[in-house]
Each structure stands twice: as C-alpha cells, then as structure tokens.
Amino acid sequence: AVRDEMVRFSFLDPVNGCIELITNKTQELPYTGWKILPHKRPLLLTKKDVDLFGSHYPIPPYCLVTIRANLTQYTEEDLSYAVPLKGIDSDIDIFINRSLEIETNNNTTVTGM
C-alpha cells in the first residue's frame, strides 16, 4: 500500500460503526483483464478496530484483496478501480491503482502504486 492524502470522516453509527468497502460497483473506467478478489465478504473495518489503532495497537485495521491481471492483448495497461466506502458521513471512493509493465526479456511483472 502506498500512503496518499488523508481522508477525514466520522462513522454514521458512533457506537457500533463500521466502514464497508464495496468492490462490486460499476466502474467508470475499463478494467478488462483485471480481477479484484476480496479475501472475505463483506469487507468491513470496525470502529472499535479503528479506534484502537495507534493508542493500543500498532497495526492499522485492514482488509485483504488480491489483484490479478490476465495478460492478453485486451488487458488494460492501467487499472484505476473505484472502491466506495459505506458507513461514514462522507461520499468517498478510494482507488486501487496498478499498472502493467512488460519487460524486454519476455518476463511480465505487475507494478504500480
């Protein structure tokens, strides 16, 4: 993960709130050849885990997602995949941004931020 600009928000439920990451939203940009594979559904970050981060727990809460590219002539070179956040007071999408990089020795690597 790459650190980007800070997002400020409040939970809609101040006691038992959670953030849900929505990975099945219709996308504005094409993502042909790419797969976004959540490791569980729903993808939730609880308010309790967010509140514990920093003061009592050194690791931020997270949700695991695998990103795969099927290397064909139709695969989009760049992926910019919007993931809306539910359960907070702001209308925010975070983005999964990845790029394909083809090396000259016929090995293919996926790089990106």
PDB file of N, CA and C in Angstrom:
ATOM      1  N   ALA A   1       0.846  -1.190   0.000  1.00  0.00           N
ATOM      2  CA  ALA A   1       0.000   0.000   0.000  1.00  0.00           C
ATOM      3  C   ALA A   1       0.884   1.242   0.000  1.00  0.00           C
ATOM      4  N   VAL A   2       0.396   2.234  -0.656  1.00  0.00           N
ATOM      5  CA  VAL A   2       1.099   3.500  -0.740  1.00  0.00           C
ATOM      6  C   VAL A   2       0.300   4.534   0.028  1.00  0.00           C
ATOM      7  N   ARG A   3       0.983   5.331   0.817  1.00  0.00           N
ATOM      8  CA  ARG A   3       0.319   6.381   1.572  1.00  0.00           C
ATOM      9  C   ARG A   3      -0.072   7.507   0.627  1.00  0.00           C
ATOM     10  N   ASP A   4      -1.304   7.967   0.758  1.00  0.00           N
ATOM     11  CA  ASP A   4      -1.837   9.014  -0.109  1.00  0.00           C
ATOM     12  C   ASP A   4      -2.391  10.112   0.784  1.00  0.00           C
ATOM     13  N   GLU A   5      -3.226  10.989   0.239  1.00  0.00           N
ATOM     14  CA  GLU A   5      -3.756  12.070   1.053  1.00  0.00           C
ATOM     15  C   GLU A   5      -4.663  11.529   2.157  1.00  0.00           C
ATOM     16  N   MET A   6      -4.724  12.255   3.257  1.00  0.00           N
ATOM     17  CA  MET A   6      -5.507  11.849   4.402  1.00  0.00           C
ATOM     18  C   MET A   6      -6.992  12.049   4.120  1.00  0.00           C
ATOM     19  N   VAL A   7      -7.808  11.114   4.585  1.00  0.00           N
ATOM     20  CA  VAL A   7      -9.257  11.199   4.452  1.00  0.00           C
ATOM     21  C   VAL A   7      -9.835  11.336   5.853  1.00  0.00           C
ATOM     22  N   ARG A   8     -10.572  12.425   6.089  1.00  0.00           N
ATOM     23  CA  ARG A   8     -11.226  12.638   7.383  1.00  0.00           C
ATOM     24  C   ARG A   8     -12.682  12.223   7.263  1.00  0.00           C
ATOM     25  N   PHE A   9     -13.188  11.548   8.290  1.00  0.00           N
ATOM     26  CA  PHE A   9     -14.565  11.070   8.266  1.00  0.00           C
ATOM     27  C   PHE A   9     -15.043  10.814   9.684  1.00  0.00           C
ATOM     28  N   SER A  10     -16.347  10.638   9.813  1.00  0.00           N
ATOM     29  CA  SER A  10     -16.973  10.177  11.052  1.00  0.00           C
ATOM     30  C   SER A  10     -17.837   8.979  10.717  1.00  0.00           C
ATOM     31  N   PHE A  11     -17.954   8.064  11.659  1.00  0.00           N
ATOM     32  CA  PHE A  11     -18.816   6.904  11.464  1.00  0.00           C
ATOM     33  C   PHE A  11     -20.269   7.335  11.584  1.00  0.00           C
ATOM     34  N   LEU A  12     -21.147   6.775  10.739  1.00  0.00           N
ATOM     35  CA  LEU A  12     -22.574   7.069  10.839  1.00  0.00           C
ATOM     36  C   LEU A  12     -23.145   6.560  12.154  1.00  0.00           C
ATOM     37  N   ASP A  13     -22.672   5.406  12.616  1.00  0.00           N
ATOM     38  CA  ASP A  13     -23.065   4.858  13.916  1.00  0.00           C
ATOM     39  C   ASP A  13     -21.893   5.089  14.864  1.00  0.00           C
ATOM     40  N   PRO A  14     -22.008   6.056  15.796  1.00  0.00           N
ATOM     41  CA  PRO A  14     -20.875   6.403  16.650  1.00  0.00           C
ATOM     42  C   PRO A  14     -20.502   5.337  17.676  1.00  0.00           C
ATOM     43  N   VAL A  15     -21.325   4.310  17.875  1.00  0.00           N
ATOM     44  CA  VAL A  15     -21.034   3.275  18.866  1.00  0.00           C
ATOM     45  C   VAL A  15     -20.552   1.987  18.201  1.00  0.00           C
ATOM     46  N   ASN A  16     -21.341   1.444  17.291  1.00  0.00           N
ATOM     47  CA  ASN A  16     -21.028   0.153  16.669  1.00  0.00           C
ATOM     48  C   ASN A  16     -20.732   0.299  15.178  1.00  0.00           C
ATOM     49  N   GLY A  17     -20.192   1.411  14.771  1.00  0.00           N
ATOM     50  CA  GLY A  17     -19.985   1.701  13.354  1.00  0.00           C
ATOM     51  C   GLY A  17     -18.953   0.823  12.689  1.00  0.00           C
ATOM     52  N   CYS A  18     -19.049   0.811  11.375  1.00  0.00           N
ATOM     53  CA  CYS A  18     -18.040   0.122  10.569  1.00  0.00           C
ATOM     54  C   CYS A  18     -17.979   0.787   9.199  1.00  0.00           C
ATOM     55  N   ILE A  19     -16.853   0.591   8.527  1.00  0.00           N
ATOM     56  CA  ILE A  19     -16.669   1.030   7.157  1.00  0.00           C
ATOM     57  C   ILE A  19     -16.740  -0.219   6.298  1.00  0.00           C
ATOM     58  N   GLU A  20     -17.607  -0.179   5.288  1.00  0.00           N
ATOM     59  CA  GLU A  20     -17.675  -1.286   4.339  1.00  0.00           C
ATOM     60  C   GLU A  20     -17.056  -0.839   3.028  1.00  0.00           C
ATOM     61  N   LEU A  21     -16.134  -1.636   2.500  1.00  0.00           N
ATOM     62  CA  LEU A  21     -15.515  -1.374   1.204  1.00  0.00           C
ATOM     63  C   LEU A  21     -16.304  -2.139   0.151  1.00  0.00           C
ATOM     64  N   ILE A  22     -16.854  -1.420  -0.818  1.00  0.00           N
ATOM     65  CA  ILE A  22     -17.708  -2.005  -1.848  1.00  0.00           C
ATOM     66  C   ILE A  22     -16.861  -2.257  -3.098  1.00  0.00           C
ATOM     67  N   THR A  23     -16.636  -3.537  -3.423  1.00  0.00           N
ATOM     68  CA  THR A  23     -15.761  -3.859  -4.555  1.00  0.00           C
ATOM     69  C   THR A  23     -16.519  -4.281  -5.808  1.00  0.00           C
ATOM     70  N   ASN A  24     -17.855  -4.270  -5.754  1.00  0.00           N
ATOM     71  CA  ASN A  24     -18.619  -4.711  -6.931  1.00  0.00           C
ATOM     72  C   ASN A  24     -19.391  -3.571  -7.587  1.00  0.00           C
ATOM     73  N   LYS A  25     -18.937  -2.343  -7.401  1.00  0.00           N
ATOM     74  CA  LYS A  25     -19.567  -1.173  -8.020  1.00  0.00           C
ATOM     75  C   LYS A  25     -19.248  -1.139  -9.520  1.00  0.00           C
ATOM     76  N   THR A  26     -20.231  -0.689 -10.322  1.00  0.00           N
ATOM     77  CA  THR A  26     -19.983  -0.457 -11.738  1.00  0.00           C
ATOM     78  C   THR A  26     -18.885   0.593 -11.880  1.00  0.00           C
ATOM     79  N   GLN A  27     -17.909   0.299 -12.710  1.00  0.00           N
ATOM     80  CA  GLN A  27     -16.741   1.162 -12.848  1.00  0.00           C
ATOM     81  C   GLN A  27     -16.888   2.123 -14.023  1.00  0.00           C
ATOM     82  N   GLU A  28     -16.383   3.343 -13.862  1.00  0.00           N
ATOM     83  CA  GLU A  28     -16.387   4.331 -14.940  1.00  0.00           C
ATOM     84  C   GLU A  28     -15.286   4.062 -15.957  1.00  0.00           C
ATOM     85  N   LEU A  29     -14.153   3.563 -15.488  1.00  0.00           N
ATOM     86  CA  LEU A  29     -13.022   3.276 -16.374  1.00  0.00           C
ATOM     87  C   LEU A  29     -12.957   1.781 -16.664  1.00  0.00           C
ATOM     88  N   PRO A  30     -12.523   1.392 -17.872  1.00  0.00           N
ATOM     89  CA  PRO A  30     -12.431  -0.035 -18.193  1.00  0.00           C
ATOM     90  C   PRO A  30     -11.367  -0.728 -17.346  1.00  0.00           C
ATOM     91  N   TYR A  31     -11.636  -1.983 -17.029  1.00  0.00           N
ATOM     92  CA  TYR A  31     -10.651  -2.780 -16.276  1.00  0.00           C
ATOM     93  C   TYR A  31     -10.534  -4.184 -16.865  1.00  0.00           C
ATOM     94  N   THR A  32     -10.687  -4.272 -18.178  1.00  0.00           N
ATOM     95  CA  THR A  32     -10.609  -5.548 -18.892  1.00  0.00           C
ATOM     96  C   THR A  32      -9.294  -6.249 -18.583  1.00  0.00           C
ATOM     97  N   GLY A  33      -9.392  -7.535 -18.227  1.00  0.00           N
ATOM     98  CA  GLY A  33      -8.207  -8.339 -17.946  1.00  0.00           C
ATOM     99  C   GLY A  33      -7.770  -8.333 -16.489  1.00  0.00           C
ATOM    100  N   TRP A  34      -8.389  -7.493 -15.659  1.00  0.00           N
ATOM    101  CA  TRP A  34      -8.034  -7.403 -14.245  1.00  0.00           C
ATOM    102  C   TRP A  34      -9.122  -8.035 -13.386  1.00  0.00           C
ATOM    103  N   LYS A  35      -8.723  -8.635 -12.265  1.00  0.00           N
ATOM    104  CA  LYS A  35      -9.667  -9.185 -11.291  1.00  0.00           C
ATOM    105  C   LYS A  35      -9.359  -8.605  -9.923  1.00  0.00           C
ATOM    106  N   ILE A  36     -10.406  -8.190  -9.222  1.00  0.00           N
ATOM    107  CA  ILE A  36     -10.306  -7.722  -7.841  1.00  0.00           C
ATOM    108  C   ILE A  36     -10.960  -8.808  -6.991  1.00  0.00           C
ATOM    109  N   LEU A  37     -10.178  -9.458  -6.139  1.00  0.00           N
ATOM    110  CA  LEU A  37     -10.652 -10.627  -5.395  1.00  0.00           C
ATOM    111  C   LEU A  37     -10.548 -10.388  -3.888  1.00  0.00           C
ATOM    112  N   PRO A  38     -11.648  -9.966  -3.250  1.00  0.00           N
ATOM    113  CA  PRO A  38     -11.618  -9.805  -1.794  1.00  0.00           C
ATOM    114  C   PRO A  38     -11.391 -11.164  -1.118  1.00  0.00           C
ATOM    115  N   HIS A  39     -10.727 -11.154   0.002  1.00  0.00           N
ATOM    116  CA  HIS A  39     -10.475 -12.389   0.748  1.00  0.00           C
ATOM    117  C   HIS A  39     -11.663 -12.764   1.623  1.00  0.00           C
ATOM    118  N   LYS A  40     -12.612 -11.851   1.795  1.00  0.00           N
ATOM    119  CA  LYS A  40     -13.849 -12.144   2.527  1.00  0.00           C
ATOM    120  C   LYS A  40     -14.903 -11.129   2.097  1.00  0.00           C
ATOM    121  N   ARG A  41     -16.169 -11.440   2.380  1.00  0.00           N
ATOM    122  CA  ARG A  41     -17.279 -10.523   2.134  1.00  0.00           C
ATOM    123  C   ARG A  41     -18.179 -10.562   3.348  1.00  0.00           C
ATOM    124  N   PRO A  42     -18.668  -9.464   3.817  1.00  0.00           N
ATOM    125  CA  PRO A  42     -18.318  -8.123   3.360  1.00  0.00           C
ATOM    126  C   PRO A  42     -16.933  -7.710   3.874  1.00  0.00           C
ATOM    127  N   LEU A  43     -16.344  -6.725   3.200  1.00  0.00           N
ATOM    128  CA  LEU A  43     -15.063  -6.156   3.633  1.00  0.00           C
ATOM    129  C   LEU A  43     -15.381  -5.057   4.642  1.00  0.00           C
ATOM    130  N   LEU A  44     -15.155  -5.327   5.915  1.00  0.00           N
ATOM    131  CA  LEU A  44     -15.529  -4.393   6.978  1.00  0.00           C
ATOM    132  C   LEU A  44     -14.334  -4.000   7.830  1.00  0.00           C
ATOM    133  N   LEU A  45     -14.290  -2.725   8.186  1.00  0.00           N
ATOM    134  CA  LEU A  45     -13.363  -2.201   9.193  1.00  0.00           C
ATOM    135  C   LEU A  45     -14.240  -1.653  10.319  1.00  0.00           C
ATOM    136  N   THR A  46     -14.115  -2.207  11.513  1.00  0.00           N
ATOM    137  CA  THR A  46     -14.985  -1.773  12.604  1.00  0.00           C
ATOM    138  C   THR A  46     -14.445  -0.515  13.287  1.00  0.00           C
ATOM    139  N   LYS A  47     -15.361   0.264  13.838  1.00  0.00           N
ATOM    140  CA  LYS A  47     -14.986   1.469  14.587  1.00  0.00           C
ATOM    141  C   LYS A  47     -14.074   1.096  15.754  1.00  0.00           C
ATOM    142  N   LYS A  48     -14.381  -0.008  16.401  1.00  0.00           N
ATOM    143  CA  LYS A  48     -13.559  -0.463  17.531  1.00  0.00           C
ATOM    144  C   LYS A  48     -12.102  -0.662  17.104  1.00  0.00           C
ATOM    145  N   ASP A  49     -11.879  -1.334  15.964  1.00  0.00           N
ATOM    146  CA  ASP A  49     -10.514  -1.568  15.482  1.00  0.00           C
ATOM    147  C   ASP A  49      -9.834  -0.267  15.055  1.00  0.00           C
ATOM    148  N   VAL A  50     -10.594   0.631  14.417  1.00  0.00           N
ATOM    149  CA  VAL A  50     -10.035   1.922  14.010  1.00  0.00           C
ATOM    150  C   VAL A  50      -9.631   2.726  15.241  1.00  0.00           C
ATOM    151  N   ASP A  51     -10.501   2.738  16.274  1.00  0.00           N
ATOM    152  CA  ASP A  51     -10.213   3.494  17.493  1.00  0.00           C
ATOM    153  C   ASP A  51      -9.004   2.959  18.255  1.00  0.00           C
ATOM    154  N   LEU A  52      -8.768   1.644  18.188  1.00  0.00           N
ATOM    155  CA  LEU A  52      -7.635   1.048  18.908  1.00  0.00           C
ATOM    156  C   LEU A  52      -6.295   1.326  18.234  1.00  0.00           C
ATOM    157  N   PHE A  53      -6.331   1.603  16.921  1.00  0.00           N
ATOM    158  CA  PHE A  53      -5.085   1.823  16.196  1.00  0.00           C
ATOM    159  C   PHE A  53      -4.354   3.042  16.748  1.00  0.00           C
ATOM    160  N   GLY A  54      -3.066   2.882  16.956  1.00  0.00           N
ATOM    161  CA  GLY A  54      -2.214   3.988  17.408  1.00  0.00           C
ATOM    162  C   GLY A  54      -2.037   4.007  18.904  1.00  0.00           C
ATOM    163  N   SER A  55      -3.142   4.039  19.638  1.00  0.00           N
ATOM    164  CA  SER A  55      -3.023   4.140  21.094  1.00  0.00           C
ATOM    165  C   SER A  55      -2.768   2.788  21.745  1.00  0.00           C
ATOM    166  N   HIS A  56      -3.408   1.731  21.238  1.00  0.00           N
ATOM    167  CA  HIS A  56      -3.265   0.411  21.872  1.00  0.00           C
ATOM    168  C   HIS A  56      -2.744  -0.659  20.918  1.00  0.00           C
ATOM    169  N   TYR A  57      -2.786  -0.361  19.640  1.00  0.00           N
ATOM    170  CA  TYR A  57      -2.442  -1.385  18.660  1.00  0.00           C
ATOM    171  C   TYR A  57      -1.646  -0.736  17.533  1.00  0.00           C
ATOM    172  N   PRO A  58      -0.420  -1.212  17.247  1.00  0.00           N
ATOM    173  CA  PRO A  58       0.449  -0.523  16.278  1.00  0.00           C
ATOM    174  C   PRO A  58       0.122  -0.794  14.805  1.00  0.00           C
ATOM    175  N   ILE A  59      -0.719  -1.795  14.514  1.00  0.00           N
ATOM    176  CA  ILE A  59      -1.025  -2.141  13.125  1.00  0.00           C
ATOM    177  C   ILE A  59      -2.410  -1.603  12.774  1.00  0.00           C
ATOM    178  N   PRO A  60      -2.526  -0.835  11.694  1.00  0.00           N
ATOM    179  CA  PRO A  60      -3.850  -0.314  11.323  1.00  0.00           C
ATOM    180  C   PRO A  60      -4.780  -1.446  10.881  1.00  0.00           C
ATOM    181  N   PRO A  61      -6.083  -1.278  11.062  1.00  0.00           N
ATOM    182  CA  PRO A  61      -7.011  -2.303  10.551  1.00  0.00           C
ATOM    183  C   PRO A  61      -6.922  -2.362   9.027  1.00  0.00           C
ATOM    184  N   TYR A  62      -7.173  -3.533   8.461  1.00  0.00           N
ATOM    185  CA  TYR A  62      -7.038  -3.694   7.023  1.00  0.00           C
ATOM    186  C   TYR A  62      -7.972  -4.792   6.525  1.00  0.00           C
ATOM    187  N   CYS A  63      -8.207  -4.798   5.231  1.00  0.00           N
ATOM    188  CA  CYS A  63      -8.944  -5.847   4.532  1.00  0.00           C
ATOM    189  C   CYS A  63      -8.055  -6.332   3.393  1.00  0.00           C
ATOM    190  N   LEU A  64      -7.913  -7.643   3.268  1.00  0.00           N
ATOM    191  CA  LEU A  64      -7.065  -8.193   2.214  1.00  0.00           C
ATOM    192  C   LEU A  64      -7.830  -8.335   0.901  1.00  0.00           C
ATOM    193  N   VAL A  65      -7.185  -7.916  -0.174  1.00  0.00           N
ATOM    194  CA  VAL A  65      -7.741  -8.007  -1.519  1.00  0.00           C
ATOM    195  C   VAL A  65      -6.598  -8.411  -2.443  1.00  0.00           C
ATOM    196  N   THR A  66      -6.835  -9.406  -3.281  1.00  0.00           N
ATOM    197  CA  THR A  66      -5.860  -9.810  -4.286  1.00  0.00           C
ATOM    198  C   THR A  66      -6.227  -9.152  -5.610  1.00  0.00           C
ATOM    199  N   ILE A  67      -5.227  -8.636  -6.320  1.00  0.00           N
ATOM    200  CA  ILE A  67      -5.429  -8.022  -7.630  1.00  0.00           C
ATOM    201  C   ILE A  67      -4.633  -8.833  -8.633  1.00  0.00           C
ATOM    202  N   ARG A  68      -5.335  -9.337  -9.654  1.00  0.00           N
ATOM    203  CA  ARG A  68      -4.679 -10.156 -10.665  1.00  0.00           C
ATOM    204  C   ARG A  68      -4.921  -9.577 -12.049  1.00  0.00           C
ATOM    205  N   ALA A  69      -3.926  -9.718 -12.908  1.00  0.00           N
ATOM    206  CA  ALA A  69      -4.059  -9.319 -14.304  1.00  0.00           C
ATOM    207  C   ALA A  69      -3.891 -10.554 -15.186  1.00  0.00           C
ATOM    208  N   ASN A  70      -4.823 -10.738 -16.110  1.00  0.00           N
ATOM    209  CA  ASN A  70      -4.739 -11.792 -17.108  1.00  0.00           C
ATOM    210  C   ASN A  70      -4.041 -11.182 -18.323  1.00  0.00           C
ATOM    211  N   LEU A  71      -2.857 -11.623 -18.617  1.00  0.00           N
ATOM    212  CA  LEU A  71      -2.041 -10.974 -19.636  1.00  0.00           C
ATOM    213  C   LEU A  71      -2.434 -11.416 -21.039  1.00  0.00           C
ATOM    214  N   THR A  72      -3.310 -10.614 -21.656  1.00  0.00           N
ATOM    215  CA  THR A  72      -3.717 -10.834 -23.031  1.00  0.00           C
ATOM    216  C   THR A  72      -3.593  -9.504 -23.772  1.00  0.00           C
ATOM    217  N   GLN A  73      -3.841  -9.536 -25.053  1.00  0.00           N
ATOM    218  CA  GLN A  73      -3.783  -8.302 -25.840  1.00  0.00           C
ATOM    219  C   GLN A  73      -4.892  -7.333 -25.459  1.00  0.00           C
ATOM    220  N   TYR A  74      -5.932  -7.813 -24.762  1.00  0.00           N
ATOM    221  CA  TYR A  74      -7.070  -6.970 -24.392  1.00  0.00           C
ATOM    222  C   TYR A  74      -6.972  -6.388 -22.983  1.00  0.00           C
ATOM    223  N   THR A  75      -5.986  -6.812 -22.220  1.00  0.00           N
ATOM    224  CA  THR A  75      -5.840  -6.339 -20.849  1.00  0.00           C
ATOM    225  C   THR A  75      -5.479  -4.859 -20.830  1.00  0.00           C
ATOM    226  N   GLU A  76      -6.232  -4.101 -20.043  1.00  0.00           N
ATOM    227  CA  GLU A  76      -5.939  -2.675 -19.880  1.00  0.00           C
ATOM    228  C   GLU A  76      -4.555  -2.523 -19.257  1.00  0.00           C
ATOM    229  N   GLU A  77      -3.764  -1.597 -19.770  1.00  0.00           N
ATOM    230  CA  GLU A  77      -2.411  -1.384 -19.246  1.00  0.00           C
ATOM    231  C   GLU A  77      -2.440  -0.830 -17.820  1.00  0.00           C
ATOM    232  N   ASP A  78      -3.397   0.051 -17.556  1.00  0.00           N
ATOM    233  CA  ASP A  78      -3.507   0.668 -16.235  1.00  0.00           C
ATOM    234  C   ASP A  78      -4.863   0.342 -15.616  1.00  0.00           C
ATOM    235  N   LEU A  79      -4.847   0.087 -14.337  1.00  0.00           N
ATOM    236  CA  LEU A  79      -6.067  -0.160 -13.572  1.00  0.00           C
ATOM    237  C   LEU A  79      -6.267   1.001 -12.610  1.00  0.00           C
ATOM    238  N   SER A  80      -7.464   1.563 -12.618  1.00  0.00           N
ATOM    239  CA  SER A  80      -7.872   2.555 -11.628  1.00  0.00           C
ATOM    240  C   SER A  80      -9.286   2.168 -11.217  1.00  0.00           C
ATOM    241  N   TYR A  81      -9.394   1.405 -10.121  1.00  0.00           N
ATOM    242  CA  TYR A  81     -10.630   0.743  -9.711  1.00  0.00           C
ATOM    243  C   TYR A  81     -11.194   1.438  -8.472  1.00  0.00           C
ATOM    244  N   ALA A  82     -12.382   2.013  -8.623  1.00  0.00           N
ATOM    245  CA  ALA A  82     -13.012   2.752  -7.524  1.00  0.00           C
ATOM    246  C   ALA A  82     -13.631   1.792  -6.507  1.00  0.00           C
ATOM    247  N   VAL A  83     -13.394   2.077  -5.231  1.00  0.00           N
ATOM    248  CA  VAL A  83     -13.969   1.306  -4.130  1.00  0.00           C
ATOM    249  C   VAL A  83     -14.697   2.295  -3.211  1.00  0.00           C
ATOM    250  N   PRO A  84     -16.028   2.374  -3.322  1.00  0.00           N
ATOM    251  CA  PRO A  84     -16.784   3.265  -2.440  1.00  0.00           C
ATOM    252  C   PRO A  84     -16.738   2.780  -0.990  1.00  0.00           C
ATOM    253  N   LEU A  85     -16.839   3.731  -0.069  1.00  0.00           N
ATOM    254  CA  LEU A  85     -16.870   3.434   1.358  1.00  0.00           C
ATOM    255  C   LEU A  85     -18.272   3.710   1.891  1.00  0.00           C
ATOM    256  N   LYS A  86     -18.860   2.728   2.569  1.00  0.00           N
ATOM    257  CA  LYS A  86     -20.165   2.895   3.207  1.00  0.00           C
ATOM    258  C   LYS A  86     -19.981   2.902   4.720  1.00  0.00           C
ATOM    259  N   GLY A  87     -20.893   3.603   5.410  1.00  0.00           N
ATOM    260  CA  GLY A  87     -20.859   3.605   6.868  1.00  0.00           C
ATOM    261  C   GLY A  87     -20.207   4.836   7.462  1.00  0.00           C
ATOM    262  N   ILE A  88     -19.812   5.782   6.593  1.00  0.00           N
ATOM    263  CA  ILE A  88     -19.202   7.021   7.063  1.00  0.00           C
ATOM    264  C   ILE A  88     -20.002   8.208   6.532  1.00  0.00           C
ATOM    265  N   ASP A  89     -19.736   9.389   7.098  1.00  0.00           N
ATOM    266  CA  ASP A  89     -20.507  10.585   6.763  1.00  0.00           C
ATOM    267  C   ASP A  89     -20.075  11.271   5.476  1.00  0.00           C
ATOM    268  N   SER A  90     -19.086  10.761   4.791  1.00  0.00           N
ATOM    269  CA  SER A  90     -18.579  11.373   3.556  1.00  0.00           C
ATOM    270  C   SER A  90     -18.817  10.433   2.383  1.00  0.00           C
ATOM    271  N   ASP A  91     -19.077  10.991   1.218  1.00  0.00           N
ATOM    272  CA  ASP A  91     -19.236  10.219  -0.009  1.00  0.00           C
ATOM    273  C   ASP A  91     -17.863  10.087  -0.654  1.00  0.00           C
ATOM    274  N   ILE A  92     -17.152   9.013  -0.314  1.00  0.00           N
ATOM    275  CA  ILE A  92     -15.752   8.865  -0.717  1.00  0.00           C
ATOM    276  C   ILE A  92     -15.550   7.535  -1.425  1.00  0.00           C
ATOM    277  N   ASP A  93     -14.798   7.573  -2.519  1.00  0.00           N
ATOM    278  CA  ASP A  93     -14.274   6.372  -3.162  1.00  0.00           C
ATOM    279  C   ASP A  93     -12.767   6.384  -2.966  1.00  0.00           C
ATOM    280  N   ILE A  94     -12.207   5.237  -2.596  1.00  0.00           N
ATOM    281  CA  ILE A  94     -10.759   5.087  -2.646  1.00  0.00           C
ATOM    282  C   ILE A  94     -10.462   4.300  -3.924  1.00  0.00           C
ATOM    283  N   PHE A  95      -9.231   4.364  -4.423  1.00  0.00           N
ATOM    284  CA  PHE A  95      -8.915   3.735  -5.695  1.00  0.00           C
ATOM    285  C   PHE A  95      -7.777   2.741  -5.563  1.00  0.00           C
ATOM    286  N   ILE A  96      -7.941   1.620  -6.260  1.00  0.00           N
ATOM    287  CA  ILE A  96      -6.862   0.660  -6.442  1.00  0.00           C
ATOM    288  C   ILE A  96      -6.209   1.029  -7.763  1.00  0.00           C
ATOM    289  N   ASN A  97      -4.964   1.456  -7.728  1.00  0.00           N
ATOM    290  CA  ASN A  97      -4.235   1.862  -8.933  1.00  0.00           C
ATOM    291  C   ASN A  97      -3.053   0.924  -9.139  1.00  0.00           C
ATOM    292  N   ARG A  98      -3.052   0.277 -10.287  1.00  0.00           N
ATOM    293  CA  ARG A  98      -1.966  -0.634 -10.654  1.00  0.00           C
ATOM    294  C   ARG A  98      -1.639  -0.434 -12.126  1.00  0.00           C
ATOM    295  N   SER A  99      -0.426  -0.825 -12.522  1.00  0.00           N
ATOM    296  CA  SER A  99      -0.008  -0.747 -13.920  1.00  0.00           C
ATOM    297  C   SER A  99       0.711  -2.027 -14.309  1.00  0.00           C
ATOM    298  N   LEU A 100       0.553  -2.393 -15.575  1.00  0.00           N
ATOM    299  CA  LEU A 100       1.338  -3.495 -16.129  1.00  0.00           C
ATOM    300  C   LEU A 100       2.644  -2.928 -16.646  1.00  0.00           C
ATOM    301  N   GLU A 101       3.700  -3.684 -16.470  1.00  0.00           N
ATOM    302  CA  GLU A 101       4.991  -3.287 -17.018  1.00  0.00           C
ATOM    303  C   GLU A 101       5.570  -4.504 -17.713  1.00  0.00           C
ATOM    304  N   ILE A 102       5.726  -4.422 -19.008  1.00  0.00           N
ATOM    305  CA  ILE A 102       6.264  -5.540 -19.787  1.00  0.00           C
ATOM    306  C   ILE A 102       7.768  -5.343 -19.936  1.00  0.00           C
ATOM    307  N   GLU A 103       8.528  -6.344 -19.509  1.00  0.00           N
ATOM    308  CA  GLU A 103       9.981  -6.280 -19.637  1.00  0.00           C
ATOM    309  C   GLU A 103      10.400  -6.853 -20.989  1.00  0.00           C
ATOM    310  N   THR A 104      11.539  -6.443 -21.477  1.00  0.00           N
ATOM    311  CA  THR A 104      12.007  -6.842 -22.808  1.00  0.00           C
ATOM    312  C   THR A 104      12.423  -8.306 -22.900  1.00  0.00           C
ATOM    313  N   ASN A 105      12.697  -8.987 -21.805  1.00  0.00           N
ATOM    314  CA  ASN A 105      13.140 -10.386 -21.875  1.00  0.00           C
ATOM    315  C   ASN A 105      11.963 -11.353 -21.776  1.00  0.00           C
ATOM    316  N   ASN A 106      10.753 -10.913 -22.149  1.00  0.00           N
ATOM    317  CA  ASN A 106       9.530 -11.711 -22.182  1.00  0.00           C
ATOM    318  C   ASN A 106       9.001 -12.088 -20.798  1.00  0.00           C
ATOM    319  N   ASN A 107       9.593 -11.567 -19.743  1.00  0.00           N
ATOM    320  CA  ASN A 107       9.002 -11.733 -18.413  1.00  0.00           C
ATOM    321  C   ASN A 107       8.067 -10.553 -18.187  1.00  0.00           C
ATOM    322  N   THR A 108       6.948 -10.805 -17.556  1.00  0.00           N
ATOM    323  CA  THR A 108       5.986  -9.747 -17.298  1.00  0.00           C
ATOM    324  C   THR A 108       5.862  -9.557 -15.805  1.00  0.00           C
ATOM    325  N   THR A 109       5.903  -8.312 -15.373  1.00  0.00           N
ATOM    326  CA  THR A 109       5.716  -8.009 -13.967  1.00  0.00           C
ATOM    327  C   THR A 109       4.585  -7.000 -13.834  1.00  0.00           C
ATOM    328  N   VAL A 110       3.892  -7.048 -12.731  1.00  0.00           N
ATOM    329  CA  VAL A 110       2.867  -6.051 -12.433  1.00  0.00           C
ATOM    330  C   VAL A 110       3.457  -5.129 -11.398  1.00  0.00           C
ATOM    331  N   THR A 111       3.469  -3.849 -11.717  1.00  0.00           N
ATOM    332  CA  THR A 111       3.970  -2.864 -10.796  1.00  0.00           C
ATOM    333  C   THR A 111       2.914  -1.793 -10.637  1.00  0.00           C
ATOM    334  N   GLY A 112       3.050  -0.949  -9.669  1.00  0.00           N
ATOM    335  CA  GLY A 112       2.101   0.146  -9.529  1.00  0.00           C
ATOM    336  C   GLY A 112       2.069   0.672  -8.117  1.00  0.00           C
ATOM    337  N   MET A 113       1.178   1.618  -7.940  1.00  0.00           N
ATOM    338  CA  MET A 113       1.013   2.234  -6.630  1.00  0.00           C
ATOM    339  C   MET A 113      -0.425   2.133  -6.219  1.00  0.00           C
TER     340      MET A 113
END
